[in-house]
Amino acid sequence: MKKILILSDSTSTSFLDKAARKLGYTPIFVYADSKADIDSKYPFEIIDFFKDSQIIAEEITQRFGKIYGIISCVEQLTYHVGQVALHLHLDVNPVESYLTLRDKRAMKNCWIENDVSTSKLLGIYSTVDIDFNSFKFPVIVKPTFGAASAGVKIVKNAEELENQVRSITRFNVTTLAKENATKSGFVIEQYVTGNEYSVDTVWINGEPVANGIMSKGNPKGPSFPDRLYYTEVAMSEETKNTILNEVYKGVHAAGVKNGATHTELRIMDGRPYLIEAALRAGAGGALYQIFEKSTGLPYYEYLIMSYIPECINNFEKDTLKFRPKKNLFWYNVGYKGNGRIKTLSASPLLLENKNIEIIYFRKKVGDFLPREGDTLAYLAWVVGELPKDIMSNENDIEKYLEMIDCNIITAF
Amino acid sequence: MIDEIFSGLVDPSIIEKIKLDITKYENIELSNIGVDSLSLMELVLRIEELSEYKFDFDNFDIKSVSTVGKVLKLVDHTKRSEKD
């Protein structure tokens, strides 16, 4: 029995389990604590990856014996898992690459040094003691250690900047305490407009062997929570190449050789600007089901192979060509309010909508749901196919998404 | 005030118990009554909104808000200072 450890969440478990077994591996799903989003239908273990990595490696060996690979789709754990993998001789990337793509300060500096096209950096700060009036507005301000676009905001003046900096530092000292990133600070950068895209890439031996490009529309702020991602059938080869060339440059610069990356970028006046990248699959792996359904190709198998040294060393398969046949979407539902959830459901209108395939509730009754935008939290994800009659009009797409928001019913 | 601070973050039955016997809950860690890192961020925001206390986040120590008693004293102390 060849065991592999997989860190993800309940939305991807079934897909990862199936893919792992098809490759001949027995997956053990691992979560950092018992309050994580656990799919109890599959065998799982709790391992606190925030402990000393050497100790965790010894614990893993004691509990499971020989392990053939560790796959992490969880942003906050990626670096720690990389450290543990090193102790187990299962490391697939230089340790520096995990840090570079977790810390926006390091990421930004890396891209600037390597001439990767990215929004202009206006400052990186670890203290709130800055001159808020010294910037030409609007600017984007964001936490140095983030995820799910938490805390990212466009601000138009010094007062807004000061307020958002305060919100980010509050996020840092509370939500990032476990990751020991309380003094990680914030980044101020140029606001880049234009259509936004995400690119999920699987890397093996420094080569991109699978890509999934999602269109995100043109989010205008002021906050930028993850919202709509969809596979755009009509995307031109020219746009794809523009996107992929800069993404490859950015990820290569960070030193990534294997595993999955998730990169976000905008195209402004025909030029791509990398916003950020992460060394893990997008949406904890959930976007890969979209790629598989839209192309018919085995994305999850490639994802898993890219973290297993023996698969990497023997890799001879073809690169997956990303040619989506449907406009499939993943949508993070917007919500108002915050507090302990009393009721949570989807209306019959939504449940019976023929374009909607799955609704994932990321919270349940009794869970705490924070104010949207300033921290890491999702209420619900909806996966489906965008109706053909709305594809040519941005306003129609927006109305469709508002309909989804209105039909996820929450009470606090 | 206890309701305003903890409502939505902590189970209502625990809030009622705190109100009935504050002394018993003074040294209880927030993590033991269901406050995780996400809800801690909301709690810190509420302390600021309810008491107009401004945390110095450059020198913030998470232990300063780690128990029920510390949170209540912080809000109460600020309110008393305003009265003085």
Coordinates of C-alpha atoms in Angstrom, one line a residue:
Chain A
M1 CA 0.0 0.0 0.0
K2 CA 1.7 3.2 -1.1
K3 CA 0.5 6.0 1.2
I4 CA 0.3 9.7 0.4
L5 CA -0.8 12.5 2.7
I6 CA -3.2 15.0 1.3
L7 CA -4.2 18.4 2.9
S8 CA -7.3 19.9 1.3
D9 CA -10.9 20.4 2.3
S10 CA -14.2 18.7 1.8
T11 CA -14.9 20.2 -1.7
S12 CA -12.0 18.3 -3.3
T13 CA -11.7 15.1 -1.2
S14 CA -13.7 12.8 -3.5
F15 CA -11.9 14.0 -6.6
L16 CA -8.4 13.6 -5.0
D17 CA -9.3 10.2 -3.5
K18 CA -10.4 8.9 -6.9
A19 CA -7.3 10.3 -8.7
A20 CA -4.9 9.0 -6.1
R21 CA -6.3 5.5 -6.2
K22 CA -6.3 5.5 -10.0
L23 CA -2.5 6.2 -9.8
G24 CA -2.1 3.3 -7.4
Y25 CA -1.7 5.3 -4.1
T26 CA -3.7 5.2 -0.9
P27 CA -4.6 8.7 0.2
I28 CA -4.7 9.7 3.8
F29 CA -6.5 13.0 4.2
V30 CA -4.8 15.2 6.9
Y31 CA -6.2 18.2 8.6
A32 CA -4.5 20.7 10.9
D33 CA -7.2 20.5 13.6
S34 CA -10.6 19.0 14.3
K35 CA -12.4 22.2 13.5
A36 CA -11.2 22.1 9.9
D37 CA -13.5 21.4 7.0
I38 CA -13.3 17.6 7.2
D39 CA -15.0 15.2 4.8
S40 CA -15.6 12.3 7.2
K41 CA -16.6 9.9 4.4
Y42 CA -12.8 9.4 3.8
P43 CA -10.2 8.2 6.3
F44 CA -8.5 11.2 7.9
E45 CA -6.0 12.2 10.5
I46 CA -5.3 15.3 12.5
I47 CA -1.8 16.6 12.5
D48 CA -0.8 20.0 13.8
F49 CA 1.6 21.2 11.1
F50 CA 2.3 24.4 13.1
K51 CA 4.5 22.4 15.4
D52 CA 8.2 21.8 14.9
S53 CA 8.6 20.2 11.4
Q54 CA 11.2 17.7 12.5
I55 CA 8.8 16.5 15.2
I56 CA 5.9 16.3 12.8
A57 CA 8.1 14.3 10.3
E58 CA 8.9 11.8 13.1
E59 CA 5.3 11.6 14.1
I60 CA 4.3 10.9 10.5
T61 CA 6.8 8.1 10.2
Q62 CA 5.7 6.6 13.5
R63 CA 2.0 6.7 12.6
F64 CA 2.0 5.8 8.9
G65 CA 5.4 4.2 8.1
K66 CA 6.7 5.0 4.6
I67 CA 5.0 7.9 2.8
Y68 CA 5.4 8.5 -0.9
G69 CA 4.3 12.1 -1.1
I70 CA 2.6 15.0 0.7
I71 CA 0.2 17.2 -1.2
S72 CA -1.0 20.5 0.3
C73 CA -3.8 22.6 -1.2
V74 CA -4.0 24.8 2.0
E75 CA -2.4 28.2 1.7
Q76 CA -1.5 28.7 5.3
L77 CA 0.1 25.3 5.6
T78 CA 2.1 25.1 2.4
Y79 CA 5.4 26.4 3.8
H80 CA 5.1 24.2 6.9
V81 CA 4.3 21.1 4.8
G82 CA 7.3 21.9 2.6
Q83 CA 9.5 21.9 5.7
V84 CA 8.1 18.5 6.8
A85 CA 8.5 17.1 3.3
L86 CA 12.2 18.1 3.5
H87 CA 12.7 16.0 6.7
L88 CA 11.0 13.1 5.1
H89 CA 13.1 13.4 1.9
L90 CA 9.9 14.1 0.0
D91 CA 10.6 17.7 -0.8
V92 CA 9.8 18.6 -4.4
N93 CA 10.7 22.3 -4.3
P94 CA 13.4 24.5 -2.8
V95 CA 12.2 25.8 0.6
E96 CA 12.7 29.4 -0.5
S97 CA 10.0 29.0 -3.2
Y98 CA 7.4 28.4 -0.5
L99 CA 8.4 31.5 1.4
T100 CA 8.6 33.6 -1.8
L101 CA 5.0 32.7 -2.8
R102 CA 3.6 33.0 0.7
D103 CA 5.1 36.4 1.6
K104 CA 3.9 39.2 -0.8
R105 CA 6.9 41.2 0.2
A106 CA 9.3 38.5 -1.0
M107 CA 7.1 37.8 -4.0
K108 CA 7.1 41.4 -5.1
N109 CA 10.8 41.8 -4.7
C110 CA 11.5 38.6 -6.6
W111 CA 9.4 39.7 -9.5
I112 CA 10.9 43.1 -9.6
E113 CA 14.4 41.7 -9.6
N114 CA 13.5 39.2 -12.3
D115 CA 11.8 41.7 -14.6
V116 CA 8.4 40.1 -14.3
S117 CA 5.5 42.4 -15.2
T118 CA 3.7 43.3 -12.0
S119 CA 1.9 46.3 -10.6
K120 CA 4.3 48.9 -9.3
L121 CA 5.3 48.6 -5.7
L122 CA 4.8 51.7 -3.7
G123 CA 5.9 50.4 -0.3
I124 CA 6.1 47.4 2.0
Y125 CA 5.5 48.1 5.7
S126 CA 5.6 46.2 8.9
T127 CA 4.5 49.1 11.0
V128 CA 1.5 51.4 10.9
D129 CA 3.9 54.4 11.3
I130 CA 3.8 55.7 7.7
D131 CA 2.9 59.0 6.1
F132 CA -0.6 58.2 4.7
N133 CA -0.5 61.5 2.7
S134 CA 2.6 60.6 0.8
F135 CA 0.9 58.5 -1.9
K136 CA -0.8 59.4 -5.2
F137 CA -4.2 57.8 -5.0
P138 CA -5.9 55.5 -5.8
V139 CA -3.7 52.7 -4.6
I140 CA -4.2 49.0 -3.6
V141 CA -3.3 48.0 0.0
K142 CA -3.1 44.4 1.0
P143 CA -1.8 42.1 3.8
T144 CA 1.7 40.8 3.2
F145 CA 0.5 37.3 4.2
G146 CA -3.0 36.8 2.8
A147 CA -5.3 34.4 1.2
A148 CA -8.7 34.5 -0.4
S149 CA -7.9 38.2 -1.2
A150 CA -8.7 39.0 2.5
G151 CA -8.0 42.6 3.3
V152 CA -7.2 43.7 -0.3
K153 CA -8.8 47.1 -1.0
I154 CA -8.5 50.0 -3.4
V155 CA -8.3 53.2 -1.4
K156 CA -8.9 56.7 -2.7
N157 CA -7.4 59.0 -0.1
A158 CA -5.2 59.1 3.0
E159 CA -8.1 58.5 5.4
E160 CA -9.3 55.4 3.6
L161 CA -5.7 54.1 3.5
E162 CA -5.2 54.6 7.2
N163 CA -8.5 52.8 8.0
Q164 CA -7.6 49.9 5.8
V165 CA -4.1 49.6 7.2
R166 CA -5.7 49.4 10.6
S167 CA -8.0 46.7 9.4
I168 CA -5.1 44.7 7.9
T169 CA -3.0 45.0 11.1
R170 CA -6.0 43.8 13.1
F171 CA -6.2 40.8 10.7
N172 CA -2.4 40.2 11.1
V173 CA -2.3 40.2 14.9
T174 CA -5.4 37.9 15.2
T175 CA -6.0 35.6 12.2
L176 CA -2.3 35.1 11.5
A177 CA -1.2 34.5 15.1
K178 CA -1.0 30.7 14.6
E179 CA 1.2 31.2 11.5
N180 CA 3.5 33.5 13.6
A181 CA 3.0 36.2 11.0
T182 CA 1.5 38.9 13.3
K183 CA 4.2 41.5 12.3
S184 CA 4.0 40.7 8.6
G185 CA 2.6 44.1 7.7
F186 CA 1.1 45.3 4.5
V187 CA 1.9 46.1 0.9
I188 CA 0.9 49.3 -1.0
E189 CA 0.9 49.0 -4.8
Q190 CA -0.3 50.5 -8.0
Y191 CA -4.0 49.9 -8.9
V192 CA -4.1 48.0 -12.2
T193 CA -7.4 47.7 -14.0
G194 CA -8.5 45.5 -16.8
N195 CA -9.8 42.0 -17.1
E196 CA -8.6 39.6 -14.4
Y197 CA -7.6 36.0 -14.8
S198 CA -6.4 33.1 -12.7
V199 CA -4.0 30.4 -13.9
D200 CA -3.6 27.1 -12.2
T201 CA -0.5 25.3 -13.3
V202 CA 0.9 21.9 -12.5
W203 CA 4.7 21.8 -12.6
I204 CA 6.9 18.8 -13.0
N205 CA 10.6 19.1 -13.3
G206 CA 10.3 22.8 -13.9
E207 CA 7.9 22.4 -16.8
P208 CA 4.2 23.3 -16.9
V209 CA 2.4 20.1 -17.6
A210 CA -1.2 21.3 -17.1
N211 CA -2.8 24.7 -17.1
G212 CA -6.3 25.9 -16.2
I213 CA -7.1 29.5 -17.1
M214 CA -10.2 31.1 -15.5
S215 CA -11.6 34.5 -16.4
K216 CA -12.7 36.7 -13.5
G217 CA -14.3 39.6 -15.3
N218 CA -13.1 43.1 -14.3
P219 CA -13.6 43.5 -10.6
K220 CA -13.7 47.2 -9.6
G221 CA -13.5 47.1 -5.8
P222 CA -13.3 48.6 -3.4
S223 CA -12.7 45.2 -1.9
F224 CA -11.7 42.2 -4.0
P225 CA -13.1 39.0 -2.4
D226 CA -12.8 36.0 -4.6
R227 CA -15.9 35.9 -6.7
L228 CA -16.5 34.5 -10.2
Y229 CA -14.0 32.3 -11.9
Y230 CA -15.0 30.6 -15.2
T231 CA -13.5 28.8 -18.1
E232 CA -13.9 31.0 -21.1
V233 CA -14.5 29.0 -24.3
A234 CA -14.1 32.1 -26.5
M235 CA -10.7 33.1 -25.1
S236 CA -8.3 33.8 -28.0
E237 CA -5.0 31.9 -28.3
E238 CA -3.2 35.3 -28.2
T239 CA -4.7 36.1 -24.8
K240 CA -3.9 32.7 -23.5
N241 CA -0.3 33.0 -24.6
T242 CA 0.0 36.5 -23.2
I243 CA -1.3 35.2 -19.9
L244 CA 0.8 32.0 -19.8
N245 CA 4.1 33.5 -20.8
E246 CA 4.1 36.0 -17.9
V247 CA 2.8 33.5 -15.4
Y248 CA 5.6 31.1 -16.3
K249 CA 8.1 33.8 -15.9
G250 CA 6.7 34.7 -12.5
V251 CA 6.6 31.2 -11.2
H252 CA 10.1 30.3 -12.6
A253 CA 11.5 33.4 -10.9
A254 CA 10.1 32.1 -7.6
G255 CA 12.1 28.9 -8.0
V256 CA 9.1 26.5 -8.3
K257 CA 10.0 23.1 -9.9
N258 CA 7.1 20.9 -9.0
G259 CA 3.6 21.0 -7.5
A260 CA 0.7 23.3 -8.2
T261 CA 0.6 27.1 -8.4
H262 CA -2.3 29.5 -8.6
T263 CA -1.5 32.9 -10.2
E264 CA -3.7 35.9 -10.5
L265 CA -3.1 38.7 -13.0
R266 CA -4.8 41.4 -14.9
I267 CA -4.3 42.6 -18.5
M268 CA -4.3 46.4 -18.8
D269 CA -3.8 48.0 -22.2
G270 CA -2.8 44.7 -23.6
R271 CA 0.0 44.1 -21.0
P272 CA -0.2 41.4 -18.3
Y273 CA 0.4 42.4 -14.7
L274 CA 0.9 39.6 -12.2
I275 CA -0.9 40.4 -9.0
E276 CA 0.1 37.4 -6.9
A277 CA 0.9 33.7 -7.0
A278 CA 0.6 30.9 -4.5
L279 CA 2.3 27.5 -4.3
R280 CA -0.9 25.5 -4.1
A281 CA -3.9 24.6 -6.2
G282 CA -6.6 27.3 -6.5
A283 CA -9.6 27.2 -4.1
G284 CA -8.0 24.3 -2.2
G285 CA -8.1 22.2 -5.4
A286 CA -11.8 22.9 -6.1
L287 CA -11.1 24.6 -9.4
Y288 CA -9.6 21.4 -10.8
Q289 CA -13.0 19.8 -11.0
I290 CA -14.0 22.7 -13.3
F291 CA -10.9 22.0 -15.5
E292 CA -11.7 18.3 -15.7
K293 CA -15.4 18.8 -16.5
S294 CA -14.7 21.4 -19.1
T295 CA -11.9 19.6 -20.9
G296 CA -12.3 15.9 -20.0
L297 CA -8.7 15.7 -18.9
P298 CA -7.2 14.2 -15.7
Y299 CA -6.1 17.4 -13.8
Y300 CA -6.3 15.8 -10.4
E301 CA -4.0 13.0 -11.4
Y302 CA -1.4 15.4 -12.6
L303 CA -1.8 17.5 -9.4
I304 CA -1.1 14.4 -7.3
M305 CA 1.8 13.2 -9.5
S306 CA 3.5 16.6 -9.2
Y307 CA 4.1 16.1 -5.4
I308 CA 5.3 12.5 -5.5
P309 CA 9.1 12.2 -6.1
E310 CA 8.9 8.8 -7.8
C311 CA 6.2 10.1 -10.2
I312 CA 8.3 13.2 -10.9
N313 CA 11.4 11.2 -11.6
N314 CA 9.5 8.9 -14.0
F315 CA 7.2 11.4 -15.6
E316 CA 6.7 10.7 -19.3
K317 CA 3.1 11.8 -19.9
D318 CA 1.8 14.4 -22.3
T319 CA 1.2 18.0 -21.3
L320 CA -2.5 18.6 -20.9
K321 CA -3.8 21.1 -23.5
F322 CA -6.3 23.5 -22.0
R323 CA -9.2 23.8 -24.5
P324 CA -12.4 24.2 -22.5
K325 CA -15.6 23.0 -24.2
K326 CA -17.9 24.8 -21.7
N327 CA -18.1 28.0 -19.8
L328 CA -18.1 26.3 -16.4
F329 CA -17.9 28.5 -13.3
W330 CA -16.9 28.5 -9.7
Y331 CA -18.6 31.3 -7.7
N332 CA -17.9 32.4 -4.1
V333 CA -21.3 33.6 -2.8
G334 CA -21.4 37.1 -1.4
Y335 CA -23.1 37.8 1.9
K336 CA -24.0 40.6 4.3
G337 CA -23.9 40.6 8.0
N338 CA -21.8 38.5 10.4
G339 CA -22.2 36.4 13.5
R340 CA -23.1 32.9 14.5
I341 CA -25.1 31.3 11.8
K342 CA -28.7 30.3 12.9
T343 CA -30.0 29.1 9.5
L344 CA -28.4 28.4 6.2
S345 CA -30.0 27.0 3.0
A346 CA -30.4 27.4 -0.7
S347 CA -33.8 28.3 -2.1
P348 CA -35.7 25.9 -4.4
L349 CA -35.1 28.4 -7.2
L350 CA -31.4 27.8 -6.9
L351 CA -31.6 24.1 -6.2
E352 CA -33.8 23.5 -9.3
N353 CA -31.7 25.7 -11.6
K354 CA -30.5 23.5 -14.4
N355 CA -27.3 25.5 -14.8
I356 CA -26.2 24.9 -11.2
E357 CA -24.4 21.6 -10.6
I358 CA -23.3 21.8 -6.9
I359 CA -23.6 24.1 -4.0
Y360 CA -20.9 23.7 -1.4
F361 CA -21.7 25.2 2.0
R362 CA -18.4 26.2 3.5
K363 CA -20.0 27.0 6.8
K364 CA -22.8 25.3 8.8
V365 CA -25.3 26.3 11.4
G366 CA -23.5 27.3 14.6
D367 CA -20.3 28.4 12.8
F368 CA -19.1 32.0 13.1
L369 CA -19.2 33.9 9.8
P370 CA -17.0 37.1 10.0
R371 CA -17.6 40.3 8.1
E372 CA -16.9 39.7 4.4
G373 CA -13.7 40.9 2.8
D374 CA -11.5 41.6 5.8
T375 CA -10.6 38.1 6.7
L376 CA -10.5 34.5 5.5
A377 CA -14.0 33.1 5.3
Y378 CA -16.3 31.6 2.7
L379 CA -20.0 31.1 3.1
A380 CA -20.8 29.0 0.1
W381 CA -19.4 28.1 -3.3
V382 CA -21.6 27.4 -6.4
V383 CA -20.4 25.4 -9.4
G384 CA -22.2 25.2 -12.7
E385 CA -22.3 26.3 -16.3
L386 CA -22.9 30.0 -17.1
P387 CA -26.1 30.3 -19.3
K388 CA -25.2 31.0 -22.9
D389 CA -27.5 34.0 -23.1
I390 CA -25.7 36.0 -20.5
M391 CA -22.1 35.5 -21.8
S392 CA -21.9 38.5 -24.1
N393 CA -23.0 41.1 -21.4
E394 CA -21.1 41.9 -18.2
N395 CA -24.3 43.3 -16.6
D396 CA -26.2 40.1 -17.3
I397 CA -23.5 38.0 -15.7
E398 CA -23.6 40.3 -12.7
K399 CA -27.4 40.0 -12.4
Y400 CA -27.0 36.2 -12.6
L401 CA -24.5 36.2 -9.7
E402 CA -26.7 38.6 -7.7
M403 CA -29.5 36.0 -8.1
I404 CA -27.3 33.4 -6.7
D405 CA -26.4 35.6 -3.7
C406 CA -30.0 36.3 -3.0
N407 CA -30.9 32.7 -3.0
I408 CA -28.4 31.5 -0.4
I409 CA -30.4 32.3 2.7
T410 CA -28.6 33.0 5.9
A411 CA -29.8 34.2 9.3
F412 CA -27.6 35.2 12.3
Chain B
M1 CA -22.2 44.9 27.5
I2 CA -21.5 41.1 27.7
D3 CA -24.1 40.5 25.0
E4 CA -22.7 43.2 22.8
I5 CA -19.2 41.9 23.0
F6 CA -19.9 38.1 22.7
S7 CA -23.2 37.9 20.8
G8 CA -22.7 35.8 17.6
L9 CA -19.2 34.8 18.6
V10 CA -20.0 32.6 21.6
D11 CA -22.9 30.1 22.1
P12 CA -25.9 32.0 23.7
S13 CA -26.0 29.5 26.6
I14 CA -22.4 30.3 27.5
I15 CA -23.1 34.1 27.3
E16 CA -26.0 33.6 29.8
K17 CA -23.7 31.7 32.1
I18 CA -21.1 34.4 32.0
K19 CA -23.7 37.0 32.8
L20 CA -24.9 35.0 35.8
D21 CA -21.4 34.5 37.3
I22 CA -18.7 36.7 35.8
T23 CA -16.2 35.8 38.5
K24 CA -16.4 32.1 37.5
Y25 CA -15.6 32.9 33.9
E26 CA -12.9 35.6 34.5
N27 CA -9.9 33.3 33.8
I28 CA -11.5 31.1 31.2
E29 CA -9.5 31.2 27.9
L30 CA -11.6 32.5 25.0
S31 CA -10.5 29.5 22.9
N32 CA -12.3 27.3 25.5
I33 CA -15.6 29.1 24.8
G34 CA -15.4 28.8 21.0
V35 CA -13.5 31.9 20.0
D36 CA -11.1 31.0 17.2
S37 CA -8.8 33.3 15.3
L38 CA -11.5 34.5 12.9
S39 CA -13.9 35.4 15.7
L40 CA -11.0 36.9 17.7
M41 CA -10.5 39.4 15.0
E42 CA -14.2 40.4 15.2
L43 CA -13.9 40.5 19.0
V44 CA -11.0 42.9 18.9
L45 CA -13.0 45.1 16.4
R46 CA -16.0 45.1 18.8
I47 CA -13.8 46.1 21.7
E48 CA -12.7 49.1 19.7
E49 CA -16.2 50.0 18.5
L50 CA -17.9 49.5 21.9
S51 CA -15.3 51.3 24.0
E52 CA -13.5 53.5 21.6
Y53 CA -10.3 51.9 22.9
K54 CA -7.6 51.8 20.2
F55 CA -5.2 48.9 20.2
D56 CA -1.6 49.6 19.5
F57 CA -1.3 46.9 16.8
D58 CA 2.5 47.5 16.4
N59 CA 2.9 46.3 20.0
F60 CA -0.2 44.1 20.4
D61 CA 0.1 41.0 22.6
I62 CA -2.6 38.4 21.9
K63 CA -2.5 37.5 25.6
S64 CA -4.0 40.9 26.4
V65 CA -7.3 39.5 25.1
S66 CA -6.9 35.9 25.9
T67 CA -9.5 35.5 28.7
V68 CA -13.1 36.6 29.3
G69 CA -12.0 38.7 32.3
K70 CA -9.3 40.5 30.3
V71 CA -11.7 41.5 27.6
L72 CA -14.3 42.7 30.0
K73 CA -11.8 44.7 32.1
L74 CA -10.5 46.3 28.9
V75 CA -14.0 47.5 27.9
D76 CA -14.9 48.4 31.4
H77 CA -11.7 50.3 32.2
T78 CA -12.0 52.4 29.0
K79 CA -15.6 53.3 29.9
R80 CA -14.6 54.3 33.4
S81 CA -11.7 56.4 32.1
E82 CA -14.2 58.2 29.9
K83 CA -16.4 59.0 32.9
D84 CA -13.4 60.4 34.9

